[in-house]
């Protein structure tokens, strides 16, 4: 995203780095401040279209994982939402918890404890399937909003200058040791899928 969004990026992700592999993905979830009069994604769309002023949504900054998907959502649904950027996803989530903003799209791992405690309302997952952590929560597609199959990915990259034996050794160790054992056991606790 950075290369297409920012004027000056000091690296080329496809030229300067080699991918070792992805070890986890995490679904994104539409969350709302509890006072928002919407219990589903469909109700949020209706509310955002009926309001005299747009509902505010928090993000961790322009071009980030909380911003671009919400702009996609606005484009797909016609919902009237106003972007309120913060200096990171943590401050954006804090602002949502305080009621400064009304909605947000966040990673499930960062918001699931607040959802379970009733401090946030989960409206829908922006993924292909439901989560075992919130099995009754519909996906955006099930809620009638197609095109919102979004997730974050976490992986390992090496600077291109370090190719050769190190890269081959890293890939072999990655696939044989880390992925099958540690990732499969630990990642689901953090709402991540290996």
PDB file of C-alpha atoms in Angstrom:
ATOM      1  CA  UNK A   1       0.000   0.000   0.000  1.00  0.00           C
ATOM      2  CA  UNK A   2       2.785   2.435   0.938  1.00  0.00           C
ATOM      3  CA  UNK A   3       4.233   2.675  -2.564  1.00  0.00           C
ATOM      4  CA  UNK A   4       0.845   3.700  -3.962  1.00  0.00           C
ATOM      5  CA  UNK A   5      -0.189   5.956  -1.110  1.00  0.00           C
ATOM      6  CA  UNK A   6       2.833   7.978   0.003  1.00  0.00           C
ATOM      7  CA  UNK A   7       4.800  10.436  -2.138  1.00  0.00           C
ATOM      8  CA  UNK A   8       8.228   9.154  -1.166  1.00  0.00           C
ATOM      9  CA  UNK A   9       8.989   5.622  -0.035  1.00  0.00           C
ATOM     10  CA  UNK A  10      12.659   4.840   0.479  1.00  0.00           C
ATOM     11  CA  UNK A  11      12.387   1.181  -0.511  1.00  0.00           C
ATOM     12  CA  UNK A  12      10.787  -1.045  -3.116  1.00  0.00           C
ATOM     13  CA  UNK A  13       9.140  -3.960  -1.342  1.00  0.00           C
ATOM     14  CA  UNK A  14       9.312  -6.243  -4.386  1.00  0.00           C
ATOM     15  CA  UNK A  15      12.948  -5.427  -5.261  1.00  0.00           C
ATOM     16  CA  UNK A  16      14.588  -4.900  -1.858  1.00  0.00           C
ATOM     17  CA  UNK A  17      13.157  -7.829   0.116  1.00  0.00           C
ATOM     18  CA  UNK A  18      12.715 -11.586  -0.277  1.00  0.00           C
ATOM     19  CA  UNK A  19       9.779 -13.322   1.357  1.00  0.00           C
ATOM     20  CA  UNK A  20      10.675 -16.183   3.670  1.00  0.00           C
ATOM     21  CA  UNK A  21       7.058 -17.012   4.352  1.00  0.00           C
ATOM     22  CA  UNK A  22       3.808 -16.030   5.980  1.00  0.00           C
ATOM     23  CA  UNK A  23       3.183 -17.542   9.375  1.00  0.00           C
ATOM     24  CA  UNK A  24      -0.151 -16.092  10.404  1.00  0.00           C
ATOM     25  CA  UNK A  25      -3.261 -14.306   9.227  1.00  0.00           C
ATOM     26  CA  UNK A  26      -5.842 -12.481  11.316  1.00  0.00           C
ATOM     27  CA  UNK A  27      -9.377 -11.493  10.392  1.00  0.00           C
ATOM     28  CA  UNK A  28     -10.566  -7.931  10.654  1.00  0.00           C
ATOM     29  CA  UNK A  29     -13.748  -7.138  12.549  1.00  0.00           C
ATOM     30  CA  UNK A  30     -16.165  -4.214  12.356  1.00  0.00           C
ATOM     31  CA  UNK A  31     -16.594  -2.906  15.893  1.00  0.00           C
ATOM     32  CA  UNK A  32     -18.732  -0.123  17.329  1.00  0.00           C
ATOM     33  CA  UNK A  33     -18.949   1.855  20.523  1.00  0.00           C
ATOM     34  CA  UNK A  34     -21.765   0.282  22.617  1.00  0.00           C
ATOM     35  CA  UNK A  35     -24.010   3.381  22.385  1.00  0.00           C
ATOM     36  CA  UNK A  36     -24.161   3.143  18.576  1.00  0.00           C
ATOM     37  CA  UNK A  37     -27.698   2.045  17.656  1.00  0.00           C
ATOM     38  CA  UNK A  38     -26.595  -0.777  15.372  1.00  0.00           C
ATOM     39  CA  UNK A  39     -26.236  -4.413  16.285  1.00  0.00           C
ATOM     40  CA  UNK A  40     -25.221  -5.645  12.850  1.00  0.00           C
ATOM     41  CA  UNK A  41     -23.398  -4.445   9.786  1.00  0.00           C
ATOM     42  CA  UNK A  42     -26.680  -4.018   7.935  1.00  0.00           C
ATOM     43  CA  UNK A  43     -28.016  -1.780  10.735  1.00  0.00           C
ATOM     44  CA  UNK A  44     -24.772   0.236  10.710  1.00  0.00           C
ATOM     45  CA  UNK A  45     -25.180   0.908   6.984  1.00  0.00           C
ATOM     46  CA  UNK A  46     -28.793   2.036   7.491  1.00  0.00           C
ATOM     47  CA  UNK A  47     -27.798   4.247  10.427  1.00  0.00           C
ATOM     48  CA  UNK A  48     -24.879   5.795   8.533  1.00  0.00           C
ATOM     49  CA  UNK A  49     -27.143   6.620   5.583  1.00  0.00           C
ATOM     50  CA  UNK A  50     -29.892   8.173   7.765  1.00  0.00           C
ATOM     51  CA  UNK A  51     -27.723  10.378  10.002  1.00  0.00           C
ATOM     52  CA  UNK A  52     -27.655  14.125   9.299  1.00  0.00           C
ATOM     53  CA  UNK A  53     -23.909  14.109   9.938  1.00  0.00           C
ATOM     54  CA  UNK A  54     -21.593  11.214   9.130  1.00  0.00           C
ATOM     55  CA  UNK A  55     -20.638   8.673  11.789  1.00  0.00           C
ATOM     56  CA  UNK A  56     -16.981   8.908  12.725  1.00  0.00           C
ATOM     57  CA  UNK A  57     -14.629   5.998  12.322  1.00  0.00           C
ATOM     58  CA  UNK A  58     -11.207   5.689  13.911  1.00  0.00           C
ATOM     59  CA  UNK A  59      -8.061   4.485  12.181  1.00  0.00           C
ATOM     60  CA  UNK A  60      -4.401   4.143  12.989  1.00  0.00           C
ATOM     61  CA  UNK A  61      -3.569   6.669  10.272  1.00  0.00           C
ATOM     62  CA  UNK A  62      -4.018   7.246   6.578  1.00  0.00           C
ATOM     63  CA  UNK A  63      -3.298   4.301   4.314  1.00  0.00           C
ATOM     64  CA  UNK A  64      -3.257   1.745   7.124  1.00  0.00           C
ATOM     65  CA  UNK A  65      -5.144  -1.449   7.841  1.00  0.00           C
ATOM     66  CA  UNK A  66      -7.908   0.435   9.672  1.00  0.00           C
ATOM     67  CA  UNK A  67      -8.296   3.140   7.016  1.00  0.00           C
ATOM     68  CA  UNK A  68      -8.264   1.530   3.571  1.00  0.00           C
ATOM     69  CA  UNK A  69     -10.834  -1.200   4.395  1.00  0.00           C
ATOM     70  CA  UNK A  70     -13.261   1.368   5.804  1.00  0.00           C
ATOM     71  CA  UNK A  71     -12.928   3.445   2.658  1.00  0.00           C
ATOM     72  CA  UNK A  72     -13.697   0.285   0.666  1.00  0.00           C
ATOM     73  CA  UNK A  73     -16.717  -0.293   2.895  1.00  0.00           C
ATOM     74  CA  UNK A  74     -17.946   3.275   2.264  1.00  0.00           C
ATOM     75  CA  UNK A  75     -17.511   2.815  -1.473  1.00  0.00           C
ATOM     76  CA  UNK A  76     -19.332  -0.523  -1.559  1.00  0.00           C
ATOM     77  CA  UNK A  77     -22.244   0.454   0.699  1.00  0.00           C
ATOM     78  CA  UNK A  78     -22.657   4.217   0.355  1.00  0.00           C
ATOM     79  CA  UNK A  79     -22.465   4.573   4.148  1.00  0.00           C
ATOM     80  CA  UNK A  80     -21.699   8.116   5.336  1.00  0.00           C
ATOM     81  CA  UNK A  81     -18.626   7.814   7.539  1.00  0.00           C
ATOM     82  CA  UNK A  82     -16.030  10.417   8.505  1.00  0.00           C
ATOM     83  CA  UNK A  83     -12.402   9.335   8.891  1.00  0.00           C
ATOM     84  CA  UNK A  84     -10.680  10.312  12.157  1.00  0.00           C
ATOM     85  CA  UNK A  85      -7.009   9.288  11.965  1.00  0.00           C
ATOM     86  CA  UNK A  86      -4.985   8.641  15.116  1.00  0.00           C
ATOM     87  CA  UNK A  87      -1.259   8.027  15.583  1.00  0.00           C
ATOM     88  CA  UNK A  88      -1.508   4.254  15.505  1.00  0.00           C
ATOM     89  CA  UNK A  89      -4.102   1.517  15.866  1.00  0.00           C
ATOM     90  CA  UNK A  90      -3.703   1.460  19.663  1.00  0.00           C
ATOM     91  CA  UNK A  91      -4.713   5.100  20.143  1.00  0.00           C
ATOM     92  CA  UNK A  92      -7.541   4.606  17.603  1.00  0.00           C
ATOM     93  CA  UNK A  93      -8.918   1.662  19.584  1.00  0.00           C
ATOM     94  CA  UNK A  94      -8.573   3.650  22.824  1.00  0.00           C
ATOM     95  CA  UNK A  95     -10.531   6.512  21.242  1.00  0.00           C
ATOM     96  CA  UNK A  96     -13.264   4.094  20.183  1.00  0.00           C
ATOM     97  CA  UNK A  97     -13.448   2.651  23.708  1.00  0.00           C
ATOM     98  CA  UNK A  98     -13.815   6.204  25.064  1.00  0.00           C
ATOM     99  CA  UNK A  99     -16.587   7.034  22.580  1.00  0.00           C
ATOM    100  CA  UNK A 100     -14.540   9.667  20.716  1.00  0.00           C
ATOM    101  CA  UNK A 101     -15.230   7.741  17.493  1.00  0.00           C
ATOM    102  CA  UNK A 102     -18.215   5.537  16.795  1.00  0.00           C
ATOM    103  CA  UNK A 103     -16.922   2.642  14.673  1.00  0.00           C
ATOM    104  CA  UNK A 104     -13.699   1.031  13.511  1.00  0.00           C
ATOM    105  CA  UNK A 105     -12.405  -1.954  11.633  1.00  0.00           C
ATOM    106  CA  UNK A 106      -9.787  -3.642  13.823  1.00  0.00           C
ATOM    107  CA  UNK A 107      -7.908  -6.881  14.048  1.00  0.00           C
ATOM    108  CA  UNK A 108      -9.849  -9.493  15.948  1.00  0.00           C
ATOM    109  CA  UNK A 109      -6.904 -10.084  18.293  1.00  0.00           C
ATOM    110  CA  UNK A 110      -6.789  -6.460  19.416  1.00  0.00           C
ATOM    111  CA  UNK A 111     -10.519  -6.185  20.046  1.00  0.00           C
ATOM    112  CA  UNK A 112     -11.842  -9.610  21.071  1.00  0.00           C
ATOM    113  CA  UNK A 113     -11.351  -9.074  24.822  1.00  0.00           C
ATOM    114  CA  UNK A 114     -13.270  -5.768  24.639  1.00  0.00           C
ATOM    115  CA  UNK A 115     -16.032  -7.451  22.628  1.00  0.00           C
ATOM    116  CA  UNK A 116     -16.314 -10.280  25.144  1.00  0.00           C
ATOM    117  CA  UNK A 117     -16.368  -7.774  28.039  1.00  0.00           C
ATOM    118  CA  UNK A 118     -19.165  -5.750  26.382  1.00  0.00           C
ATOM    119  CA  UNK A 119     -16.997  -2.640  25.940  1.00  0.00           C
ATOM    120  CA  UNK A 120     -17.318  -2.890  22.141  1.00  0.00           C
ATOM    121  CA  UNK A 121     -19.996  -4.304  19.854  1.00  0.00           C
ATOM    122  CA  UNK A 122     -18.866  -6.646  17.105  1.00  0.00           C
ATOM    123  CA  UNK A 123     -20.905  -6.075  13.943  1.00  0.00           C
ATOM    124  CA  UNK A 124     -19.294  -8.484  11.448  1.00  0.00           C
ATOM    125  CA  UNK A 125     -16.053 -10.152  10.467  1.00  0.00           C
ATOM    126  CA  UNK A 126     -14.423  -8.987   7.246  1.00  0.00           C
ATOM    127  CA  UNK A 127     -13.268 -12.497   6.416  1.00  0.00           C
ATOM    128  CA  UNK A 128     -14.248 -15.543   4.421  1.00  0.00           C
ATOM    129  CA  UNK A 129     -15.382 -17.566   7.434  1.00  0.00           C
ATOM    130  CA  UNK A 130     -16.527 -17.117  11.002  1.00  0.00           C
ATOM    131  CA  UNK A 131     -14.049 -17.136  13.873  1.00  0.00           C
ATOM    132  CA  UNK A 132     -13.928 -19.822  16.549  1.00  0.00           C
ATOM    133  CA  UNK A 133     -13.490 -16.999  19.100  1.00  0.00           C
ATOM    134  CA  UNK A 134     -16.861 -15.432  18.126  1.00  0.00           C
ATOM    135  CA  UNK A 135     -18.736 -18.251  16.368  1.00  0.00           C
ATOM    136  CA  UNK A 136     -22.104 -16.470  16.287  1.00  0.00           C
ATOM    137  CA  UNK A 137     -20.679 -13.343  14.611  1.00  0.00           C
ATOM    138  CA  UNK A 138     -21.575 -13.188  10.930  1.00  0.00           C
ATOM    139  CA  UNK A 139     -19.129 -12.353   8.186  1.00  0.00           C
ATOM    140  CA  UNK A 140     -19.646  -9.212   6.119  1.00  0.00           C
ATOM    141  CA  UNK A 141     -20.728 -11.406   3.203  1.00  0.00           C
ATOM    142  CA  UNK A 142     -23.351 -13.131   5.362  1.00  0.00           C
ATOM    143  CA  UNK A 143     -24.520  -9.640   6.371  1.00  0.00           C
ATOM    144  CA  UNK A 144     -25.075  -8.731   2.729  1.00  0.00           C
ATOM    145  CA  UNK A 145     -21.834  -6.824   2.056  1.00  0.00           C
ATOM    146  CA  UNK A 146     -19.751  -8.639  -0.552  1.00  0.00           C
ATOM    147  CA  UNK A 147     -16.183  -7.765  -1.399  1.00  0.00           C
ATOM    148  CA  UNK A 148     -15.030  -7.389   2.203  1.00  0.00           C
ATOM    149  CA  UNK A 149     -12.772 -10.438   2.458  1.00  0.00           C
ATOM    150  CA  UNK A 150      -9.942  -8.795   4.354  1.00  0.00           C
ATOM    151  CA  UNK A 151      -7.310  -9.982   6.781  1.00  0.00           C
ATOM    152  CA  UNK A 152      -3.874  -9.027   7.984  1.00  0.00           C
ATOM    153  CA  UNK A 153      -0.857 -11.180   7.328  1.00  0.00           C
ATOM    154  CA  UNK A 154       2.291 -11.603   9.360  1.00  0.00           C
ATOM    155  CA  UNK A 155       5.418 -13.081   7.909  1.00  0.00           C
ATOM    156  CA  UNK A 156       9.155 -12.849   7.631  1.00  0.00           C
ATOM    157  CA  UNK A 157      11.146 -10.966   4.979  1.00  0.00           C
ATOM    158  CA  UNK A 158      14.893 -10.645   4.453  1.00  0.00           C
ATOM    159  CA  UNK A 159      16.797  -7.862   2.737  1.00  0.00           C
ATOM    160  CA  UNK A 160      17.647  -9.012  -0.789  1.00  0.00           C
ATOM    161  CA  UNK A 161      21.367  -8.548  -0.070  1.00  0.00           C
ATOM    162  CA  UNK A 162      21.212 -11.545   2.282  1.00  0.00           C
ATOM    163  CA  UNK A 163      20.241 -14.089  -0.376  1.00  0.00           C
ATOM    164  CA  UNK A 164      21.929 -17.433  -0.830  1.00  0.00           C
ATOM    165  CA  UNK A 165      22.670 -19.915   1.933  1.00  0.00           C
ATOM    166  CA  UNK A 166      21.033 -17.801   4.643  1.00  0.00           C
ATOM    167  CA  UNK A 167      17.780 -17.534   2.702  1.00  0.00           C
ATOM    168  CA  UNK A 168      17.653 -21.259   1.879  1.00  0.00           C
ATOM    169  CA  UNK A 169      18.482 -22.182   5.468  1.00  0.00           C
ATOM    170  CA  UNK A 170      15.880 -19.755   6.846  1.00  0.00           C
ATOM    171  CA  UNK A 171      13.141 -21.097   4.593  1.00  0.00           C
ATOM    172  CA  UNK A 172      13.973 -24.710   5.484  1.00  0.00           C
ATOM    173  CA  UNK A 173      14.017 -23.999   9.237  1.00  0.00           C
ATOM    174  CA  UNK A 174      10.877 -21.886   8.956  1.00  0.00           C
ATOM    175  CA  UNK A 175       8.852 -24.585   7.264  1.00  0.00           C
ATOM    176  CA  UNK A 176      10.197 -27.568   9.202  1.00  0.00           C
ATOM    177  CA  UNK A 177      10.330 -26.198  12.725  1.00  0.00           C
ATOM    178  CA  UNK A 178       8.445 -22.987  13.421  1.00  0.00           C
ATOM    179  CA  UNK A 179       5.246 -23.403  11.446  1.00  0.00           C
ATOM    180  CA  UNK A 180       4.079 -26.891  12.450  1.00  0.00           C
ATOM    181  CA  UNK A 181       4.889 -26.614  16.138  1.00  0.00           C
ATOM    182  CA  UNK A 182       4.879 -23.142  17.624  1.00  0.00           C
ATOM    183  CA  UNK A 183       2.476 -21.425  15.241  1.00  0.00           C
ATOM    184  CA  UNK A 184      -0.222 -24.083  15.256  1.00  0.00           C
ATOM    185  CA  UNK A 185      -0.201 -24.209  19.059  1.00  0.00           C
ATOM    186  CA  UNK A 186       0.159 -20.532  19.989  1.00  0.00           C
ATOM    187  CA  UNK A 187      -1.406 -18.407  17.259  1.00  0.00           C
ATOM    188  CA  UNK A 188      -5.098 -19.296  17.791  1.00  0.00           C
ATOM    189  CA  UNK A 189      -4.885 -17.782  21.295  1.00  0.00           C
ATOM    190  CA  UNK A 190      -4.225 -14.410  19.633  1.00  0.00           C
ATOM    191  CA  UNK A 191      -7.009 -14.768  17.028  1.00  0.00           C
ATOM    192  CA  UNK A 192      -4.436 -15.682  14.365  1.00  0.00           C
ATOM    193  CA  UNK A 193      -4.551 -18.592  11.930  1.00  0.00           C
ATOM    194  CA  UNK A 194      -1.370 -20.423  10.917  1.00  0.00           C
TER     195      UNK A 194
END
